[in-house]
Amino acid sequence: NAGVTQTPKFQVLKTGQSMTLQCAQDMNHEYMSWYRQDPGMGLRLIHYSVGAGITDQGEVPNGYNVSRSTTEDFPLRLLSAAPSQTSVYFCASSLGPKAFFGQGTRLTVV
Amino acid sequence: KQEVTQIPAALSVPEGENLVLNCSFTDSAIYNLQWFRQDPGKGLTSLLLIQSSQREQTSGRLNASLDKSSGRSTLYIAASQPGDSATYLCAAGAGGSEKLVFGKGTKLTVNP
């Protein structure tokens, strides 16, 4: 089973560029979420979705957009990358309270 | 706003030692408490999930307890092994059972 798959694993962007981090799950989970992990800060919730067509903001949503057109996919978009968005990004899907995480995307904005 | 704190930030022990990792949370109205393991450069793996109505969960050498009244959870690791070396994160389910608030983690090193 693939579980939660994130692509790419690594990415370097220039300030002002845009990109989409991909997240796909094959477990038919309704709930999906995006977190960022920064040194000394722990994981913080960016956006989440309780099902196709429904998204909401988490703790640190500014600078990020999401959409959920299918149950399987939950992409995270950076419209204009900033150095402050340098981080490791994790996507998760949940079956009730039990969460399954992807391997992460390490993003560097220069 | 729920805040989760983990102490210590790092811990180094000799192989075979029993150890306890601590997690505290500020709001006792949690849905659940989870412990995760994170290896360097990897994602998070769920170890134990304690529902708010439960007091503890066990899996192999791991035992997690939950005391909502004191706002504390502990992860007990028995007979530690070098393969247990990783960062351990606790997360409180707040504002819904799936919305997790994470602590900053405890980096555990088990020395052979």
PDB file of C-alpha atoms in Angstrom:
ATOM      1  CA  ASN A   1       0.000   0.000   0.000  1.00  0.00           C
ATOM      2  CA  ALA A   2       1.333   3.431  -0.953  1.00  0.00           C
ATOM      3  CA  GLY A   3      -0.360   5.287   1.940  1.00  0.00           C
ATOM      4  CA  VAL A   4       0.340   9.018   1.669  1.00  0.00           C
ATOM      5  CA  THR A   5       2.611  10.074  -1.181  1.00  0.00           C
ATOM      6  CA  GLN A   6       4.205  13.509  -1.414  1.00  0.00           C
ATOM      7  CA  THR A   7       6.066  14.942  -4.368  1.00  0.00           C
ATOM      8  CA  PRO A   8       8.617  16.340  -4.809  1.00  0.00           C
ATOM      9  CA  LYS A   9      10.898  15.266  -1.937  1.00  0.00           C
ATOM     10  CA  PHE A  10      13.185  18.286  -2.376  1.00  0.00           C
ATOM     11  CA  GLN A  11      12.695  21.644  -4.058  1.00  0.00           C
ATOM     12  CA  VAL A  12      14.606  24.899  -4.318  1.00  0.00           C
ATOM     13  CA  LEU A  13      12.668  27.988  -5.345  1.00  0.00           C
ATOM     14  CA  LYS A  14      13.610  31.572  -5.967  1.00  0.00           C
ATOM     15  CA  THR A  15      11.747  34.291  -4.102  1.00  0.00           C
ATOM     16  CA  GLY A  16       8.546  35.131  -5.933  1.00  0.00           C
ATOM     17  CA  GLN A  17       8.242  31.844  -7.796  1.00  0.00           C
ATOM     18  CA  SER A  18       5.154  29.694  -7.471  1.00  0.00           C
ATOM     19  CA  MET A  19       4.830  25.974  -7.100  1.00  0.00           C
ATOM     20  CA  THR A  20       2.492  23.210  -5.998  1.00  0.00           C
ATOM     21  CA  LEU A  21       3.332  20.518  -3.498  1.00  0.00           C
ATOM     22  CA  GLN A  22       1.466  17.349  -4.343  1.00  0.00           C
ATOM     23  CA  CYS A  23      -0.156  14.982  -1.865  1.00  0.00           C
ATOM     24  CA  ALA A  24      -2.092  11.830  -2.694  1.00  0.00           C
ATOM     25  CA  GLN A  25      -3.533   9.095  -0.495  1.00  0.00           C
ATOM     26  CA  ASP A  26      -4.989   5.752  -1.446  1.00  0.00           C
ATOM     27  CA  MET A  27      -6.768   4.927   1.806  1.00  0.00           C
ATOM     28  CA  ASN A  28     -10.055   6.717   0.993  1.00  0.00           C
ATOM     29  CA  HIS A  29      -9.682   8.994   4.024  1.00  0.00           C
ATOM     30  CA  GLU A  30     -11.952  12.012   4.161  1.00  0.00           C
ATOM     31  CA  TYR A  31      -9.688  14.177   6.335  1.00  0.00           C
ATOM     32  CA  MET A  32      -6.410  15.495   4.935  1.00  0.00           C
ATOM     33  CA  SER A  33      -4.085  18.179   6.214  1.00  0.00           C
ATOM     34  CA  TRP A  34      -0.847  20.044   5.587  1.00  0.00           C
ATOM     35  CA  TYR A  35       1.735  20.860   8.262  1.00  0.00           C
ATOM     36  CA  ARG A  36       5.046  22.653   8.193  1.00  0.00           C
ATOM     37  CA  GLN A  37       7.923  21.680  10.460  1.00  0.00           C
ATOM     38  CA  ASP A  38      10.523  24.247  11.428  1.00  0.00           C
ATOM     39  CA  PRO A  39      13.470  23.861  13.822  1.00  0.00           C
ATOM     40  CA  GLY A  40      12.413  24.733  17.341  1.00  0.00           C
ATOM     41  CA  MET A  41       8.774  25.200  16.320  1.00  0.00           C
ATOM     42  CA  GLY A  42       7.347  21.711  15.991  1.00  0.00           C
ATOM     43  CA  LEU A  43       4.691  20.922  13.408  1.00  0.00           C
ATOM     44  CA  ARG A  44       2.093  23.602  12.681  1.00  0.00           C
ATOM     45  CA  LEU A  45      -1.158  23.120  10.802  1.00  0.00           C
ATOM     46  CA  ILE A  46      -1.422  25.102   7.544  1.00  0.00           C
ATOM     47  CA  HIS A  47      -4.713  23.980   5.963  1.00  0.00           C
ATOM     48  CA  TYR A  48      -7.013  21.016   6.269  1.00  0.00           C
ATOM     49  CA  SER A  49      -9.917  19.409   4.453  1.00  0.00           C
ATOM     50  CA  VAL A  50     -12.758  17.294   5.808  1.00  0.00           C
ATOM     51  CA  GLY A  51     -13.752  16.023   2.376  1.00  0.00           C
ATOM     52  CA  ALA A  52     -13.838  16.798  -1.333  1.00  0.00           C
ATOM     53  CA  GLY A  53     -14.801  20.414  -1.922  1.00  0.00           C
ATOM     54  CA  ILE A  54     -14.291  21.474   1.708  1.00  0.00           C
ATOM     55  CA  THR A  55     -11.158  23.174   3.003  1.00  0.00           C
ATOM     56  CA  ASP A  56     -10.349  25.379   5.969  1.00  0.00           C
ATOM     57  CA  GLN A  57      -7.454  27.296   7.454  1.00  0.00           C
ATOM     58  CA  GLY A  58      -5.184  26.053  10.179  1.00  0.00           C
ATOM     59  CA  GLU A  59      -2.770  27.922  12.414  1.00  0.00           C
ATOM     60  CA  VAL A  60      -0.431  29.339   9.723  1.00  0.00           C
ATOM     61  CA  PRO A  61      -2.381  29.651   6.410  1.00  0.00           C
ATOM     62  CA  ASN A  62      -0.939  32.904   5.038  1.00  0.00           C
ATOM     63  CA  GLY A  63       0.887  32.500   1.720  1.00  0.00           C
ATOM     64  CA  TYR A  64      -0.659  29.104   0.979  1.00  0.00           C
ATOM     65  CA  ASN A  65      -3.702  27.975  -0.981  1.00  0.00           C
ATOM     66  CA  VAL A  66      -5.353  24.568  -1.114  1.00  0.00           C
ATOM     67  CA  SER A  67      -8.154  22.855  -2.975  1.00  0.00           C
ATOM     68  CA  ARG A  68      -9.729  19.413  -2.706  1.00  0.00           C
ATOM     69  CA  SER A  69     -11.367  18.298  -5.940  1.00  0.00           C
ATOM     70  CA  THR A  70     -11.083  14.572  -5.192  1.00  0.00           C
ATOM     71  CA  THR A  71     -10.872  12.453  -2.056  1.00  0.00           C
ATOM     72  CA  GLU A  72      -7.403  11.260  -3.057  1.00  0.00           C
ATOM     73  CA  ASP A  73      -5.570  14.529  -3.742  1.00  0.00           C
ATOM     74  CA  PHE A  74      -4.854  17.591  -1.621  1.00  0.00           C
ATOM     75  CA  PRO A  75      -2.300  19.916  -3.288  1.00  0.00           C
ATOM     76  CA  LEU A  76      -0.696  22.856  -1.486  1.00  0.00           C
ATOM     77  CA  ARG A  77       0.076  25.920  -3.582  1.00  0.00           C
ATOM     78  CA  LEU A  78       2.614  28.639  -2.893  1.00  0.00           C
ATOM     79  CA  LEU A  79       1.653  31.581  -5.095  1.00  0.00           C
ATOM     80  CA  SER A  80       4.714  33.762  -4.452  1.00  0.00           C
ATOM     81  CA  ALA A  81       7.397  32.003  -2.447  1.00  0.00           C
ATOM     82  CA  ALA A  82       9.189  33.835   0.353  1.00  0.00           C
ATOM     83  CA  PRO A  83      12.308  32.842   2.329  1.00  0.00           C
ATOM     84  CA  SER A  84      10.070  32.486   5.417  1.00  0.00           C
ATOM     85  CA  GLN A  85       8.421  29.536   3.692  1.00  0.00           C
ATOM     86  CA  THR A  86      11.637  27.539   3.792  1.00  0.00           C
ATOM     87  CA  SER A  87      10.566  24.489   5.750  1.00  0.00           C
ATOM     88  CA  VAL A  88       9.732  20.815   5.637  1.00  0.00           C
ATOM     89  CA  TYR A  89       6.136  20.218   4.623  1.00  0.00           C
ATOM     90  CA  PHE A  90       4.143  17.184   5.649  1.00  0.00           C
ATOM     91  CA  CYS A  91       0.821  16.009   4.306  1.00  0.00           C
ATOM     92  CA  ALA A  92      -1.360  13.709   6.407  1.00  0.00           C
ATOM     93  CA  SER A  93      -4.589  11.825   5.990  1.00  0.00           C
ATOM     94  CA  SER A  94      -6.680  10.602   8.880  1.00  0.00           C
ATOM     95  CA  LEU A  95      -9.052   7.792   9.670  1.00  0.00           C
ATOM     96  CA  GLY A  96     -10.797   9.233  12.695  1.00  0.00           C
ATOM     97  CA  PRO A  97      -8.050  10.299  15.091  1.00  0.00           C
ATOM     98  CA  LYS A  98      -5.327   8.060  13.640  1.00  0.00           C
ATOM     99  CA  ALA A  99      -3.108  10.060  11.301  1.00  0.00           C
ATOM    100  CA  PHE A 100      -0.884   8.795   8.499  1.00  0.00           C
ATOM    101  CA  PHE A 101       1.909  11.069   7.293  1.00  0.00           C
ATOM    102  CA  GLY A 102       3.785  11.357   4.037  1.00  0.00           C
ATOM    103  CA  GLN A 103       7.596  11.424   3.873  1.00  0.00           C
ATOM    104  CA  GLY A 104       7.736  15.184   3.586  1.00  0.00           C
ATOM    105  CA  THR A 105       8.895  17.806   1.079  1.00  0.00           C
ATOM    106  CA  ARG A 106      11.969  19.832   1.984  1.00  0.00           C
ATOM    107  CA  LEU A 107      11.524  23.281   0.444  1.00  0.00           C
ATOM    108  CA  THR A 108      14.202  25.955   0.310  1.00  0.00           C
ATOM    109  CA  VAL A 109      13.368  29.465  -0.892  1.00  0.00           C
ATOM    110  CA  VAL A 110      16.391  31.560  -1.811  1.00  0.00           C
TER     111      VAL A 110
ATOM    112  CA  LYS B   1      -5.335  28.023  22.500  1.00  0.00           C
ATOM    113  CA  GLN B   2      -3.959  24.558  23.112  1.00  0.00           C
ATOM    114  CA  GLU B   3      -0.224  24.379  23.728  1.00  0.00           C
ATOM    115  CA  VAL B   4       1.787  21.176  23.994  1.00  0.00           C
ATOM    116  CA  THR B   5       5.166  21.001  25.697  1.00  0.00           C
ATOM    117  CA  GLN B   6       7.652  18.158  25.721  1.00  0.00           C
ATOM    118  CA  ILE B   7      10.424  17.750  28.244  1.00  0.00           C
ATOM    119  CA  PRO B   8      13.287  17.047  27.873  1.00  0.00           C
ATOM    120  CA  ALA B   9      14.180  18.319  24.400  1.00  0.00           C
ATOM    121  CA  ALA B  10      16.916  15.700  24.165  1.00  0.00           C
ATOM    122  CA  LEU B  11      17.782  12.561  26.090  1.00  0.00           C
ATOM    123  CA  SER B  12      20.734  10.201  25.855  1.00  0.00           C
ATOM    124  CA  VAL B  13      20.650   6.835  27.633  1.00  0.00           C
ATOM    125  CA  PRO B  14      22.614   3.577  27.597  1.00  0.00           C
ATOM    126  CA  GLU B  15      21.103   0.558  25.938  1.00  0.00           C
ATOM    127  CA  GLY B  16      18.796  -1.471  28.176  1.00  0.00           C
ATOM    128  CA  GLU B  17      17.626   1.434  30.300  1.00  0.00           C
ATOM    129  CA  ASN B  18      13.938   2.072  30.935  1.00  0.00           C
ATOM    130  CA  LEU B  19      12.956   5.660  30.209  1.00  0.00           C
ATOM    131  CA  VAL B  20      10.051   8.090  30.333  1.00  0.00           C
ATOM    132  CA  LEU B  21       9.256  10.907  27.941  1.00  0.00           C
ATOM    133  CA  ASN B  22       6.947  13.648  29.139  1.00  0.00           C
ATOM    134  CA  CYS B  23       4.253  15.636  27.388  1.00  0.00           C
ATOM    135  CA  SER B  24       2.022  18.328  28.896  1.00  0.00           C
ATOM    136  CA  PHE B  25      -0.927  20.230  27.422  1.00  0.00           C
ATOM    137  CA  THR B  26      -2.670  23.370  28.578  1.00  0.00           C
ATOM    138  CA  ASP B  27      -6.314  22.596  27.734  1.00  0.00           C
ATOM    139  CA  SER B  28      -7.727  19.379  29.191  1.00  0.00           C
ATOM    140  CA  ALA B  29     -10.579  19.344  26.639  1.00  0.00           C
ATOM    141  CA  ILE B  30      -8.727  17.115  24.220  1.00  0.00           C
ATOM    142  CA  TYR B  31     -10.208  14.447  21.963  1.00  0.00           C
ATOM    143  CA  ASN B  32      -7.142  12.244  22.076  1.00  0.00           C
ATOM    144  CA  LEU B  33      -3.395  12.173  22.604  1.00  0.00           C
ATOM    145  CA  GLN B  34      -1.015  10.552  20.144  1.00  0.00           C
ATOM    146  CA  TRP B  35       2.654   9.689  20.280  1.00  0.00           C
ATOM    147  CA  PHE B  36       4.641   9.649  17.045  1.00  0.00           C
ATOM    148  CA  ARG B  37       8.127   8.625  16.104  1.00  0.00           C
ATOM    149  CA  GLN B  38      10.153  10.553  13.521  1.00  0.00           C
ATOM    150  CA  ASP B  39      13.417   9.286  12.075  1.00  0.00           C
ATOM    151  CA  PRO B  40      15.821  11.807  10.466  1.00  0.00           C
ATOM    152  CA  GLY B  41      14.598  12.907   7.051  1.00  0.00           C
ATOM    153  CA  LYS B  42      11.473  10.820   7.359  1.00  0.00           C
ATOM    154  CA  GLY B  43       7.788  11.289   8.036  1.00  0.00           C
ATOM    155  CA  LEU B  44       5.947  10.609  11.262  1.00  0.00           C
ATOM    156  CA  THR B  45       4.836   7.155  12.332  1.00  0.00           C
ATOM    157  CA  SER B  46       2.008   6.829  14.827  1.00  0.00           C
ATOM    158  CA  LEU B  47       3.041   4.750  17.845  1.00  0.00           C
ATOM    159  CA  LEU B  48       0.151   4.981  20.278  1.00  0.00           C
ATOM    160  CA  LEU B  49      -3.229   6.695  20.318  1.00  0.00           C
ATOM    161  CA  ILE B  50      -5.074   7.317  23.582  1.00  0.00           C
ATOM    162  CA  GLN B  51      -8.686   8.404  23.343  1.00  0.00           C
ATOM    163  CA  SER B  52      -9.845  11.004  25.863  1.00  0.00           C
ATOM    164  CA  SER B  53     -11.849   8.362  27.758  1.00  0.00           C
ATOM    165  CA  GLN B  54      -8.838   6.081  28.140  1.00  0.00           C
ATOM    166  CA  ARG B  55      -5.999   6.156  30.664  1.00  0.00           C
ATOM    167  CA  GLU B  56      -3.288   4.233  28.813  1.00  0.00           C
ATOM    168  CA  GLN B  57      -2.315   2.228  25.769  1.00  0.00           C
ATOM    169  CA  THR B  58       0.401  -0.381  25.313  1.00  0.00           C
ATOM    170  CA  SER B  59       2.244  -1.708  22.297  1.00  0.00           C
ATOM    171  CA  GLY B  60       5.164  -4.048  22.858  1.00  0.00           C
ATOM    172  CA  ARG B  61       7.811  -2.232  24.921  1.00  0.00           C
ATOM    173  CA  LEU B  62       5.886   1.051  24.737  1.00  0.00           C
ATOM    174  CA  ASN B  63       3.289   2.260  27.210  1.00  0.00           C
ATOM    175  CA  ALA B  64       1.581   5.624  27.046  1.00  0.00           C
ATOM    176  CA  SER B  65      -0.542   7.115  29.789  1.00  0.00           C
ATOM    177  CA  LEU B  66      -2.943  10.031  29.818  1.00  0.00           C
ATOM    178  CA  ASP B  67      -4.025  12.151  32.786  1.00  0.00           C
ATOM    179  CA  LYS B  68      -6.402  14.823  31.494  1.00  0.00           C
ATOM    180  CA  SER B  69      -6.929  16.400  34.901  1.00  0.00           C
ATOM    181  CA  SER B  70      -3.241  17.239  35.249  1.00  0.00           C
ATOM    182  CA  GLY B  71      -2.742  17.869  31.536  1.00  0.00           C
ATOM    183  CA  ARG B  72      -0.018  15.255  31.189  1.00  0.00           C
ATOM    184  CA  SER B  73       0.920  12.229  29.140  1.00  0.00           C
ATOM    185  CA  THR B  74       3.971  10.002  29.434  1.00  0.00           C
ATOM    186  CA  LEU B  75       5.572   7.553  27.044  1.00  0.00           C
ATOM    187  CA  TYR B  76       7.396   4.750  28.811  1.00  0.00           C
ATOM    188  CA  ILE B  77       9.961   2.761  26.812  1.00  0.00           C
ATOM    189  CA  ALA B  78      11.163  -0.438  28.409  1.00  0.00           C
ATOM    190  CA  ALA B  79      14.572  -1.980  27.808  1.00  0.00           C
ATOM    191  CA  SER B  80      15.653   0.660  25.297  1.00  0.00           C
ATOM    192  CA  GLN B  81      17.578  -0.360  22.179  1.00  0.00           C
ATOM    193  CA  PRO B  82      19.768   1.618  19.743  1.00  0.00           C
ATOM    194  CA  GLY B  83      16.981   1.197  17.171  1.00  0.00           C
ATOM    195  CA  ASP B  84      14.746   3.308  19.420  1.00  0.00           C
ATOM    196  CA  SER B  85      16.893   6.348  18.639  1.00  0.00           C
ATOM    197  CA  ALA B  86      14.606   8.906  17.004  1.00  0.00           C
ATOM    198  CA  THR B  87      12.593  12.009  17.789  1.00  0.00           C
ATOM    199  CA  TYR B  88       9.369  11.349  19.659  1.00  0.00           C
ATOM    200  CA  LEU B  89       6.483  13.761  19.217  1.00  0.00           C
ATOM    201  CA  CYS B  90       3.267  13.988  21.144  1.00  0.00           C
ATOM    202  CA  ALA B  91       0.168  15.598  19.680  1.00  0.00           C
ATOM    203  CA  ALA B  92      -3.154  16.542  21.223  1.00  0.00           C
ATOM    204  CA  GLY B  93      -6.347  16.224  19.219  1.00  0.00           C
ATOM    205  CA  ALA B  94      -7.946  19.639  19.703  1.00  0.00           C
ATOM    206  CA  GLY B  95     -10.892  21.313  17.992  1.00  0.00           C
ATOM    207  CA  GLY B  96     -11.801  17.955  16.495  1.00  0.00           C
ATOM    208  CA  SER B  97     -10.256  14.525  16.804  1.00  0.00           C
ATOM    209  CA  GLU B  98      -8.206  14.955  13.624  1.00  0.00           C
ATOM    210  CA  LYS B  99      -6.809  18.439  14.277  1.00  0.00           C
ATOM    211  CA  LEU B 100      -3.486  17.875  15.988  1.00  0.00           C
ATOM    212  CA  VAL B 101      -1.436  20.292  18.074  1.00  0.00           C
ATOM    213  CA  PHE B 102       2.144  19.064  18.306  1.00  0.00           C
ATOM    214  CA  GLY B 103       4.862  19.424  20.868  1.00  0.00           C
ATOM    215  CA  LYS B 104       8.380  20.189  19.677  1.00  0.00           C
ATOM    216  CA  GLY B 105       9.572  16.655  20.341  1.00  0.00           C
ATOM    217  CA  THR B 106      12.172  14.825  22.388  1.00  0.00           C
ATOM    218  CA  LYS B 107      15.254  13.603  20.552  1.00  0.00           C
ATOM    219  CA  LEU B 108      16.217  10.239  22.033  1.00  0.00           C
ATOM    220  CA  THR B 109      19.630   8.653  21.586  1.00  0.00           C
ATOM    221  CA  VAL B 110      20.184   5.118  22.869  1.00  0.00           C
ATOM    222  CA  ASN B 111      23.880   4.302  23.076  1.00  0.00           C
ATOM    223  CA  PRO B 112      25.105   0.718  22.535  1.00  0.00           C
TER     224      PRO B 112
END
